[in-house]
Coordinates of C-alpha atoms in Angstrom, one line a residue:
M1 CA 21.5 32.4 -12.6
C2 CA 24.3 34.4 -11.2
K3 CA 25.8 31.3 -9.6
L4 CA 25.6 29.5 -12.9
Q5 CA 27.3 32.4 -14.7
A6 CA 30.0 32.4 -12.0
I7 CA 30.6 28.6 -12.5
W8 CA 30.7 29.1 -16.3
L9 CA 33.2 32.0 -16.1
A10 CA 35.4 29.9 -13.7
A11 CA 35.3 27.0 -16.1
L12 CA 36.2 29.3 -19.0
T13 CA 39.1 30.8 -17.0
L14 CA 40.4 27.3 -16.1
G15 CA 40.1 26.2 -19.7
T16 CA 42.0 29.3 -20.9
A17 CA 44.8 28.7 -18.4
A18 CA 45.1 25.1 -19.4
A19 CA 45.5 26.0 -23.0
Q20 CA 48.0 28.8 -22.4
T21 CA 51.2 28.5 -24.4
T22 CA 54.4 27.9 -22.3
L23 CA 57.8 28.9 -23.6
T24 CA 60.6 26.7 -22.1
A25 CA 64.0 28.4 -22.4
F26 CA 67.4 26.8 -22.1
G27 CA 70.8 28.5 -22.0
D28 CA 73.5 30.1 -19.8
S29 CA 73.6 33.2 -17.6
I30 CA 72.3 35.4 -20.5
T31 CA 69.1 33.3 -20.7
E32 CA 69.0 33.2 -16.9
G33 CA 68.9 37.0 -17.0
N34 CA 72.2 38.1 -15.4
A35 CA 72.9 41.8 -15.7
A36 CA 69.3 42.8 -16.5
S37 CA 68.2 45.4 -14.0
D38 CA 65.2 43.3 -13.0
S39 CA 63.3 40.3 -14.1
T40 CA 61.0 42.3 -16.4
N41 CA 64.0 43.3 -18.5
R42 CA 65.3 39.8 -19.1
F43 CA 64.9 38.9 -22.8
V44 CA 62.9 35.7 -22.1
N45 CA 60.5 37.7 -19.9
I46 CA 60.1 40.3 -22.5
I47 CA 59.2 37.7 -25.1
T48 CA 56.6 36.0 -22.9
A49 CA 55.1 39.3 -21.8
V50 CA 54.7 40.4 -25.4
K51 CA 53.3 37.1 -26.5
R52 CA 51.3 36.6 -23.3
W53 CA 52.9 33.2 -22.8
S54 CA 53.9 31.6 -19.5
L55 CA 57.6 30.8 -19.0
V56 CA 59.8 28.0 -17.7
N57 CA 63.4 29.3 -17.6
H58 CA 66.2 26.7 -17.5
G59 CA 69.0 29.2 -18.0
V60 CA 72.0 28.4 -15.7
S61 CA 75.1 30.5 -15.2
W62 CA 78.3 29.3 -16.7
S63 CA 76.6 26.6 -18.7
G64 CA 78.0 25.3 -21.9
V65 CA 76.5 23.0 -24.4
A66 CA 77.5 19.9 -22.3
D67 CA 76.0 21.3 -19.2
A68 CA 72.6 22.3 -20.7
A69 CA 71.8 18.7 -21.7
D70 CA 70.8 17.9 -18.1
N71 CA 67.8 20.2 -18.3
I72 CA 67.1 19.5 -22.0
Y73 CA 67.1 15.7 -21.7
G74 CA 65.1 16.1 -18.4
T75 CA 62.3 17.8 -20.3
S76 CA 59.4 15.9 -21.9
I77 CA 58.9 17.6 -25.2
S78 CA 55.4 18.6 -26.3
A79 CA 54.4 19.6 -29.8
S80 CA 52.0 22.2 -28.5
N81 CA 54.6 24.5 -26.9
P82 CA 57.6 26.3 -28.2
Y83 CA 61.2 26.0 -27.0
L84 CA 64.1 28.4 -27.0
Y85 CA 67.7 27.4 -26.8
M86 CA 70.6 29.9 -26.8
I87 CA 74.1 28.6 -25.9
G88 CA 77.7 29.0 -26.9
T89 CA 79.1 32.0 -25.0
N90 CA 80.9 29.9 -22.5
D91 CA 81.9 27.3 -25.1
V92 CA 83.6 30.0 -27.1
R93 CA 85.5 31.1 -24.0
I94 CA 86.7 27.7 -22.9
Y95 CA 86.8 25.6 -26.2
A96 CA 87.9 28.6 -28.4
E97 CA 89.6 27.6 -31.6
D98 CA 90.3 23.9 -30.7
Q99 CA 88.9 22.1 -33.8
T100 CA 88.2 18.9 -31.8
L101 CA 86.2 20.7 -29.2
R102 CA 84.4 22.7 -31.9
T103 CA 83.3 19.4 -33.3
V104 CA 82.2 18.3 -29.8
F105 CA 80.1 21.5 -29.6
Q106 CA 78.5 21.0 -33.0
E107 CA 77.6 17.3 -32.3
A108 CA 76.3 18.1 -28.8
H109 CA 74.2 21.0 -30.1
L110 CA 72.8 18.8 -32.9
A111 CA 71.7 16.2 -30.3
E112 CA 70.0 18.8 -28.1
L113 CA 68.3 20.6 -31.0
A114 CA 66.9 17.3 -32.3
W115 CA 65.7 16.3 -28.8
L116 CA 63.9 19.6 -28.4
G117 CA 62.4 19.4 -31.9
L118 CA 61.0 15.8 -31.5
P119 CA 58.0 15.3 -29.3
A120 CA 58.4 12.7 -26.6
D121 CA 56.3 10.0 -28.3
V122 CA 58.7 10.1 -31.4
K123 CA 61.9 9.3 -29.4
I124 CA 63.1 6.0 -28.0
T125 CA 65.2 6.4 -24.9
G126 CA 67.9 3.9 -23.9
R127 CA 65.6 2.7 -21.1
S128 CA 62.6 2.2 -23.2
P129 CA 61.1 -1.4 -23.4
R130 CA 61.3 -0.9 -27.2
V131 CA 65.0 -1.5 -27.0
S132 CA 66.3 -5.1 -26.8
Y133 CA 69.7 -5.5 -25.0
A134 CA 72.1 -8.4 -25.3
G135 CA 74.9 -8.5 -22.7
S136 CA 75.6 -6.6 -19.5
W137 CA 74.2 -3.1 -20.2
G138 CA 73.4 -1.0 -17.1
D139 CA 71.6 2.3 -16.5
S140 CA 73.8 5.4 -17.0
P141 CA 73.2 7.8 -14.1
G142 CA 71.7 11.2 -14.1
L143 CA 73.9 14.0 -12.7
G144 CA 76.4 11.2 -11.8
P145 CA 79.9 10.4 -13.1
V146 CA 78.7 10.1 -16.7
G147 CA 75.1 10.2 -17.9
Y148 CA 71.9 12.1 -18.3
G149 CA 69.6 9.6 -16.6
I150 CA 67.8 8.4 -19.8
G151 CA 70.1 5.8 -21.3
K152 CA 72.2 2.7 -20.8
S153 CA 75.9 1.9 -21.2
S154 CA 78.2 -1.2 -21.6
F155 CA 81.9 -1.8 -21.6
T156 CA 81.7 -5.4 -22.8
Q157 CA 82.8 -6.1 -26.3
G158 CA 80.0 -7.7 -28.4
D159 CA 77.1 -6.4 -26.2
S160 CA 74.4 -5.0 -28.4
A161 CA 71.2 -2.9 -28.4
T162 CA 68.5 -3.5 -31.0
F163 CA 65.5 -1.3 -31.8
T164 CA 63.2 -0.3 -34.7
V165 CA 62.6 3.2 -36.0
A166 CA 60.7 4.6 -39.0
G167 CA 61.7 7.3 -41.5
R168 CA 64.3 8.4 -43.9
I169 CA 66.5 10.1 -41.3
L170 CA 67.9 8.4 -38.2
L171 CA 69.1 10.3 -35.2
I172 CA 71.0 8.7 -32.3
G173 CA 72.1 10.4 -29.1
T174 CA 75.2 9.1 -27.4
I175 CA 77.9 10.6 -25.1
V176 CA 81.6 11.5 -25.4
A177 CA 83.4 11.3 -22.1
D178 CA 86.9 12.2 -20.8
G179 CA 89.1 9.2 -20.0
N180 CA 86.9 6.9 -22.1
G181 CA 87.8 4.6 -25.0
G182 CA 84.5 3.2 -25.9
E183 CA 83.6 2.5 -29.6
F184 CA 80.6 1.0 -31.3
S185 CA 79.4 -0.1 -34.7
L186 CA 76.0 0.8 -36.1
T187 CA 74.0 -1.2 -38.6
V188 CA 70.7 -0.4 -40.2
D189 CA 68.8 -3.3 -41.8
G190 CA 72.0 -5.3 -41.6
A191 CA 74.1 -2.7 -43.5
S192 CA 77.1 -1.2 -41.8
Q193 CA 76.9 2.5 -41.1
G194 CA 80.4 2.7 -39.7
R195 CA 82.1 2.9 -36.3
F196 CA 81.6 5.7 -33.8
R197 CA 83.6 6.9 -30.7
C198 CA 82.3 7.8 -27.2
Y199 CA 85.3 10.0 -26.5
A200 CA 87.1 13.0 -27.9
A201 CA 90.7 13.5 -28.6
T202 CA 91.0 16.1 -25.9
S203 CA 89.2 16.9 -22.6
V204 CA 85.6 18.3 -22.8
L205 CA 85.8 19.9 -19.3
T206 CA 83.4 22.8 -19.0
H207 CA 83.3 25.8 -16.6
R208 CA 80.8 23.9 -14.5
G209 CA 83.2 20.9 -14.2
R210 CA 81.3 18.6 -16.7
T211 CA 83.7 16.1 -18.2
Y212 CA 81.3 14.6 -20.8
A213 CA 78.9 15.9 -23.5
P214 CA 76.0 14.6 -25.6
K215 CA 76.8 13.6 -29.1
G216 CA 74.3 13.5 -32.0
I217 CA 74.7 11.1 -34.9
R218 CA 72.6 11.7 -38.0
L219 CA 72.2 9.1 -40.8
S220 CA 70.3 10.1 -44.0
G221 CA 69.3 8.5 -47.2
L222 CA 67.2 5.7 -45.7
S223 CA 64.1 4.4 -47.3
D224 CA 60.6 5.1 -46.0
G225 CA 59.2 2.6 -43.5
N226 CA 60.7 0.7 -40.5
H227 CA 64.4 0.0 -40.0
L228 CA 66.1 -2.4 -37.7
V229 CA 69.0 -0.7 -35.9
V230 CA 71.7 -2.5 -34.0
V231 CA 74.4 -0.8 -31.8
T232 CA 77.3 -3.2 -31.0
V233 CA 80.2 -2.5 -28.6
T234 CA 83.4 -3.0 -30.6
S235 CA 86.0 -1.7 -28.2
P236 CA 87.9 -4.2 -26.0
T237 CA 86.2 -5.1 -22.7
H238 CA 87.3 -2.7 -20.0
P239 CA 85.5 -0.4 -17.5
Q240 CA 87.1 2.6 -19.2
N241 CA 85.8 1.6 -22.6
R242 CA 82.1 2.5 -22.1
V243 CA 79.6 2.8 -24.9
Y244 CA 76.6 5.0 -24.2
F245 CA 73.1 4.8 -25.8
D246 CA 70.8 7.6 -24.7
W247 CA 68.1 7.9 -27.4
A248 CA 67.1 7.4 -31.0
A249 CA 64.5 8.6 -33.4
G250 CA 63.4 8.3 -37.0
I251 CA 62.1 11.3 -38.8
Q252 CA 59.2 10.9 -41.2
A253 CA 56.5 13.2 -42.4
Q254 CA 54.2 14.3 -39.6
T255 CA 52.5 17.5 -38.5
A256 CA 53.3 17.5 -34.8
F257 CA 56.9 18.6 -34.5
S258 CA 57.6 21.1 -31.7
T259 CA 58.9 24.6 -32.6
V260 CA 62.4 25.4 -31.5
Y261 CA 64.0 28.8 -31.7
A262 CA 67.8 28.2 -31.8
G263 CA 69.7 31.4 -31.1
S264 CA 73.2 32.3 -32.3
V265 CA 75.9 33.1 -29.9
P266 CA 75.3 36.7 -28.7
R267 CA 77.8 39.3 -29.6
F268 CA 80.9 40.0 -27.6
G269 CA 82.3 43.5 -26.9
S270 CA 85.4 42.9 -28.9
D271 CA 85.9 41.1 -32.2
S272 CA 89.6 40.6 -31.6
I273 CA 89.2 38.5 -28.4
Y274 CA 86.2 36.1 -28.5
G275 CA 84.1 37.9 -31.2
W276 CA 85.4 36.2 -34.3
T277 CA 85.5 32.8 -32.7
G278 CA 81.9 33.4 -31.7
W279 CA 80.9 33.8 -35.3
K280 CA 82.4 30.3 -36.0
Y281 CA 80.2 28.8 -33.3
S282 CA 77.2 30.6 -34.6
T283 CA 77.9 29.2 -38.0
M284 CA 77.7 25.7 -36.5
I285 CA 74.5 26.5 -34.8
A286 CA 73.0 27.8 -38.0
A287 CA 74.2 24.7 -39.9
N288 CA 72.5 22.4 -37.3
A289 CA 69.3 24.4 -37.6
R290 CA 69.3 24.2 -41.4
T291 CA 70.1 20.5 -41.4
L292 CA 67.3 19.5 -39.0
R293 CA 64.9 21.9 -40.7
G294 CA 65.7 20.2 -44.0
D295 CA 64.9 16.9 -42.3
G296 CA 61.4 18.2 -41.5
L297 CA 61.8 19.5 -38.0
D298 CA 60.5 23.0 -37.1
I299 CA 63.8 24.5 -36.1
Q300 CA 63.9 28.3 -36.4
Y301 CA 67.4 29.9 -36.4
V302 CA 67.5 33.3 -34.7
D303 CA 70.3 35.7 -35.6
V304 CA 70.7 37.2 -32.1
A305 CA 74.2 38.7 -32.8
G306 CA 72.8 40.6 -35.8
Y307 CA 70.4 42.5 -33.5
M308 CA 73.1 43.6 -31.0
D309 CA 75.0 46.9 -30.9
Q310 CA 78.5 45.8 -30.0
H311 CA 79.3 48.9 -28.1
A312 CA 76.0 50.0 -26.5
D313 CA 74.3 46.7 -25.6
L314 CA 76.8 45.1 -23.2
E315 CA 78.0 45.4 -19.7
P316 CA 81.6 46.4 -19.0
D317 CA 82.5 42.7 -19.0
S318 CA 81.8 42.8 -22.7
V319 CA 79.9 39.5 -22.4
H320 CA 76.5 40.1 -20.6
P321 CA 73.9 42.2 -22.2
N322 CA 72.5 45.2 -20.4
D323 CA 68.8 46.1 -20.5
A324 CA 69.2 47.5 -24.1
G325 CA 70.9 44.3 -25.1
H326 CA 68.2 42.1 -23.6
R327 CA 65.6 44.2 -25.5
H328 CA 67.5 43.6 -28.8
I329 CA 67.8 39.9 -28.1
A330 CA 64.1 39.7 -27.4
Q331 CA 63.3 41.5 -30.6
A332 CA 65.4 39.0 -32.6
Y333 CA 63.3 36.2 -31.2
L334 CA 60.0 38.0 -31.6
D335 CA 60.8 38.7 -35.2
A336 CA 61.5 35.0 -35.7
I337 CA 58.3 34.0 -34.0
D338 CA 56.3 36.4 -36.2
R339 CA 58.1 35.9 -39.5
P340 CA 55.8 34.9 -42.4
A341 CA 55.1 31.3 -43.0
E342 CA 57.0 29.5 -45.7
G343 CA 55.4 29.7 -49.1
A344 CA 54.0 33.1 -48.5
A345 CA 54.5 35.4 -51.6
V346 CA 56.7 37.8 -49.7
P347 CA 60.5 38.0 -49.5
R348 CA 62.0 35.8 -46.8
I349 CA 65.6 35.9 -45.6
Q350 CA 66.9 32.5 -44.7
W351 CA 68.1 31.9 -41.1
G352 CA 71.8 32.6 -41.0
G353 CA 71.5 33.4 -44.7
I354 CA 73.5 36.6 -44.8
V355 CA 77.1 35.5 -45.4
N356 CA 80.4 36.6 -46.7
G357 CA 80.1 36.2 -50.5
F358 CA 83.5 34.6 -50.9
T359 CA 83.6 32.2 -48.0
G360 CA 79.9 31.5 -47.4
Q361 CA 80.6 32.0 -43.7
Y362 CA 78.3 33.8 -41.2
T363 CA 80.1 36.8 -39.8
P364 CA 79.5 40.5 -39.3
V365 CA 79.5 42.4 -42.5
A366 CA 81.9 45.2 -43.3
P367 CA 81.6 48.4 -45.4
G368 CA 82.4 47.5 -49.0
E369 CA 82.1 43.8 -48.5
I370 CA 80.4 41.5 -51.1
V371 CA 77.7 39.7 -49.3
T372 CA 75.4 36.8 -50.3
I373 CA 71.8 36.7 -49.0
Y374 CA 69.8 33.5 -49.2
G375 CA 66.1 33.2 -48.9
A376 CA 62.9 33.0 -50.9
S377 CA 61.0 35.5 -53.1
L378 CA 64.0 37.8 -53.1
G379 CA 64.0 38.5 -56.8
P380 CA 63.1 37.3 -60.3
G381 CA 62.7 33.6 -61.0
T382 CA 65.5 33.8 -63.7
G383 CA 68.7 35.1 -62.1
L384 CA 70.2 38.3 -63.4
A385 CA 73.8 39.3 -63.3
A386 CA 74.6 43.0 -63.0
I387 CA 77.0 44.9 -65.2
F388 CA 78.8 48.2 -64.5
D389 CA 77.0 51.2 -66.0
P390 CA 79.2 52.3 -69.0
V391 CA 78.6 56.0 -68.2
T392 CA 78.9 56.1 -64.4
G393 CA 81.1 53.1 -63.9
L394 CA 78.9 51.9 -61.1
L395 CA 76.9 48.8 -60.3
P396 CA 73.1 49.2 -60.1
Q397 CA 71.1 49.9 -57.0
T398 CA 68.2 47.8 -58.2
L399 CA 68.3 44.6 -60.2
G400 CA 65.3 42.5 -61.5
G401 CA 62.9 44.6 -59.4
T402 CA 64.8 44.1 -56.1
T403 CA 66.3 46.8 -53.9
V404 CA 68.3 46.3 -50.6
T405 CA 68.5 49.1 -48.1
I406 CA 71.0 48.8 -45.2
G407 CA 71.1 51.4 -42.5
G408 CA 69.3 53.8 -44.8
A409 CA 71.8 53.4 -47.6
L410 CA 71.1 51.6 -50.9
A411 CA 73.3 48.6 -51.6
V412 CA 74.5 47.8 -55.1
F413 CA 74.0 44.5 -56.9
Y414 CA 76.1 41.8 -58.4
Y415 CA 73.3 39.3 -58.8
S416 CA 69.6 38.9 -58.1
S417 CA 67.3 35.8 -58.2
E418 CA 64.4 34.2 -56.4
S419 CA 66.5 32.5 -53.8
Q420 CA 69.8 34.4 -53.7
I421 CA 71.1 37.9 -54.1
N422 CA 74.7 39.2 -54.1
I423 CA 75.3 42.8 -53.0
Q424 CA 78.0 45.1 -51.9
I425 CA 77.6 46.7 -48.5
P426 CA 77.6 50.5 -48.7
Y427 CA 80.8 52.2 -47.6
E428 CA 78.6 54.9 -46.1
L429 CA 78.0 52.5 -43.1
S430 CA 81.5 52.9 -41.8
G431 CA 81.5 53.1 -38.0
R432 CA 78.2 51.2 -37.5
T433 CA 78.0 48.1 -35.3
M434 CA 74.5 47.1 -36.4
A435 CA 72.1 48.1 -39.1
D436 CA 68.5 47.5 -40.3
L437 CA 68.4 45.6 -43.6
T438 CA 65.3 45.7 -45.9
I439 CA 64.9 43.7 -49.1
T440 CA 62.0 44.9 -51.3
Y441 CA 60.7 43.0 -54.3
N442 CA 57.5 43.6 -56.2
G443 CA 56.3 45.9 -53.5
N444 CA 56.8 43.4 -50.7
S445 CA 59.5 43.6 -48.1
A446 CA 61.5 41.5 -45.7
T447 CA 63.4 43.1 -42.8
S448 CA 66.3 41.9 -40.7
K449 CA 69.2 43.3 -38.8
V450 CA 72.9 42.7 -39.5
A451 CA 75.9 43.0 -37.2
M452 CA 78.6 45.2 -38.6
S453 CA 82.4 45.4 -38.1
P454 CA 85.0 47.7 -39.6
I455 CA 86.4 44.6 -41.4
A456 CA 85.2 41.0 -42.2
P457 CA 88.0 39.5 -44.2
G458 CA 87.3 36.4 -46.3
L459 CA 89.1 34.7 -49.2
V460 CA 87.9 32.7 -52.2
N461 CA 89.2 29.1 -51.8
V462 CA 90.8 29.2 -55.2
V463 CA 94.5 30.1 -55.5
F464 CA 96.3 30.8 -58.8
N465 CA 100.0 29.9 -59.4
E466 CA 102.3 32.3 -61.1
D467 CA 101.6 30.7 -64.5
G468 CA 97.8 31.3 -64.0
T469 CA 97.0 27.6 -63.2
V470 CA 95.0 26.6 -60.1
N471 CA 97.2 25.7 -57.1
S472 CA 96.5 22.1 -56.0
P473 CA 98.3 19.1 -54.5
D474 CA 99.0 18.0 -58.0
N475 CA 100.0 21.4 -59.2
P476 CA 101.9 23.0 -56.3
A477 CA 103.7 26.4 -56.4
A478 CA 107.4 26.7 -56.3
P479 CA 109.1 28.4 -53.3
G480 CA 109.8 32.0 -54.2
S481 CA 107.1 32.1 -56.9
L482 CA 104.0 34.3 -56.9
L483 CA 100.5 33.4 -55.9
E484 CA 97.3 35.3 -56.7
L485 CA 94.2 35.3 -54.4
F486 CA 91.0 37.3 -54.2
G487 CA 89.1 38.4 -51.1
T488 CA 86.4 40.8 -49.8
G489 CA 85.5 42.4 -46.5
Q490 CA 88.6 44.6 -46.2
G491 CA 86.6 47.6 -45.1
V492 CA 87.2 51.2 -46.1
T493 CA 90.1 51.9 -48.4
V494 CA 92.8 54.5 -49.1
P495 CA 92.0 56.4 -51.2
A496 CA 88.3 56.2 -50.4
T497 CA 86.2 54.1 -52.8
K498 CA 82.7 54.9 -53.9
T499 CA 80.2 52.0 -53.4
G500 CA 79.8 50.0 -56.6
A501 CA 82.8 51.6 -58.3
Y502 CA 85.7 49.9 -60.0
P503 CA 89.3 51.3 -59.9
R504 CA 90.1 54.0 -62.5
A505 CA 93.2 55.9 -63.7
Q506 CA 95.5 53.0 -62.6
I507 CA 94.7 53.7 -58.9
Y508 CA 94.0 50.5 -57.0
P509 CA 92.8 51.5 -53.4
I510 CA 94.2 49.4 -50.5
P511 CA 92.5 48.6 -47.2
A512 CA 92.9 51.3 -44.5
A513 CA 93.3 48.6 -41.9
P514 CA 96.9 47.3 -41.1
F515 CA 97.4 44.0 -42.9
E516 CA 99.7 41.0 -43.1
V517 CA 99.8 37.8 -45.1
R518 CA 101.2 34.6 -43.6
I519 CA 101.9 31.4 -45.6
G520 CA 102.5 28.4 -43.3
G521 CA 103.0 30.8 -40.4
V522 CA 105.7 32.8 -42.3
S523 CA 105.1 36.4 -43.3
A524 CA 105.0 36.8 -47.0
D525 CA 105.9 39.7 -49.2
F526 CA 103.5 41.5 -51.5
Y527 CA 103.9 42.0 -55.3
F528 CA 100.4 43.6 -55.6
Y529 CA 97.8 44.4 -52.9
G530 CA 94.8 46.5 -53.9
Q531 CA 91.3 46.6 -55.3
A532 CA 91.1 44.2 -58.2
P533 CA 90.6 45.7 -61.7
L534 CA 87.0 45.9 -63.0
T535 CA 85.5 44.9 -59.6
A536 CA 83.8 46.6 -56.6
G537 CA 84.6 45.3 -53.1
V538 CA 87.2 42.8 -54.3
I539 CA 90.8 42.9 -53.2
Q540 CA 93.6 41.1 -55.2
L541 CA 96.5 39.7 -53.2
T542 CA 99.6 38.8 -55.3
V543 CA 102.2 37.4 -52.8
R544 CA 105.5 35.7 -52.9
V545 CA 105.8 32.2 -51.4
P546 CA 108.5 32.3 -48.7
D547 CA 111.6 30.1 -49.6
S548 CA 111.3 28.3 -46.3
V549 CA 107.8 27.0 -46.8
T550 CA 106.9 23.6 -48.3
G551 CA 104.0 21.1 -48.3
A552 CA 100.3 21.9 -47.6
V553 CA 100.2 25.0 -45.4
P554 CA 97.4 27.4 -44.3
F555 CA 97.1 30.9 -45.8
Y556 CA 96.2 33.7 -43.5
W557 CA 95.2 37.2 -44.4
D558 CA 95.2 39.4 -41.3
L559 CA 93.6 42.8 -41.0
N560 CA 93.8 44.6 -37.7
A561 CA 95.3 41.4 -36.4
I562 CA 92.0 39.6 -37.2
P563 CA 92.7 36.6 -39.5
A564 CA 90.4 35.8 -42.4
P565 CA 88.8 32.4 -41.9
S566 CA 91.5 29.8 -42.6
N567 CA 89.6 28.2 -45.4
V568 CA 92.6 28.4 -47.9
T569 CA 95.4 25.9 -48.1
I570 CA 98.5 26.6 -50.2
Y571 CA 100.4 23.7 -51.8
V572 CA 104.1 24.3 -52.1
A573 CA 106.5 22.0 -53.9
Q574 CA 109.8 20.8 -52.4
P575 CA 112.7 23.0 -53.5

């Protein structure tokens, strides 16, 4: 009997081990665990210790999005296990503000997230017998000159690859490579979907010496059912005009998608060096996660930066997290893992859903800023707009049954609804670099964390000419005329402003931070600069167009030498 019990217990133990959840993590030196005092303090180890999961860690120092594809594409994805991907720190440092390379980053990240979110049996790789090739296609190598070891390539004009996928969304993985000129056309059921390039306008060279990167192509609006897809080489026949086909997949309703936790770029120690660029890359990561989640994949965006204390969580290099930083990153993922399921009757904050109320961009928040929060069950089904109290002159701290507490201080409301609320961040939080945020509605609460900065400038993408009309290509401003713009995120003011209060007694507070406005790179003079009348948290900028500026030019509003996102274009007529 004892022997039988021992055999039964051994079998039970083996069965438990076989069913154990395994977290597979991908990323750079932060995921690898650099700067943690020991392995137990690495954020991925903290996560798996808390969840009692096993761990496969593919974090590799100096990796960017292009480098991580080796391990990602080398992993056979299972729907029964979760995956974690946090990348971008090195891309921020090497690609920086180059718009072409930012596009390379976003397309590569999309391809990798989709690969991780789709189980192996859903995808068709370039070497699958399900693909029919015409012409001289050859295997693209793994860890070779160009290739990840899963696809094929051709440099002969007219060569084609044909395959069938099912679903309303089509995803294709290809490659962009330095020194390449390959282009291809894509048809679905005989209808042209356009032409695509296997190269970028500038070098994609990474810290690890990689000169190529994955590229994800997403086509939507297809009908249900099977679709015949044809990839055809259109560039002239030449060895340097290669077209790469790595993989494809159709997305249709199913219950066996894998869960992927896609982390934002962790926070840097200074917002004025890499920090604000990092938020732009995080915005792209959040956009990819939302897109693929909208397609049906189980992609969970994790706001890592929002959980980090900019000053206390980093090593002296201002890049790698110390033990406290690793703990905070781990908590961001654990909160995402344990967040309520969709459809639950409790407030839910959308991933990457705390944004500048004027630009819609994901950045740290500043004292006094107007912020939009997206989610579900946040407030009443019928949206309510706030008004200033006629006695106190303040916006309300509760609206439609919703309250928001940030760092222990109550925010004030502009708007409250089921899926969106607009608030002003309390000025009392000046000096903080992170804060707890709690949304309470009908007795239920959702919590998150937000990264904070002294300033987070953002402008409404609507500019008014001197006559009050909207500035546009068909209605440009004259050189020397006045323009009127509105922004938020200017931080504390002089004189100090009470949260939720509009200006009184003809006193219009100005930002305490040093400021400058540039139109087309030329410094512009102010006619008026201060808090807008009958508003809280809004700044009005009335500026004169420099006489030397003409055409379509960017408008920059700099605070503490940090430019607001350049989402505003000014149109100036010829003299």
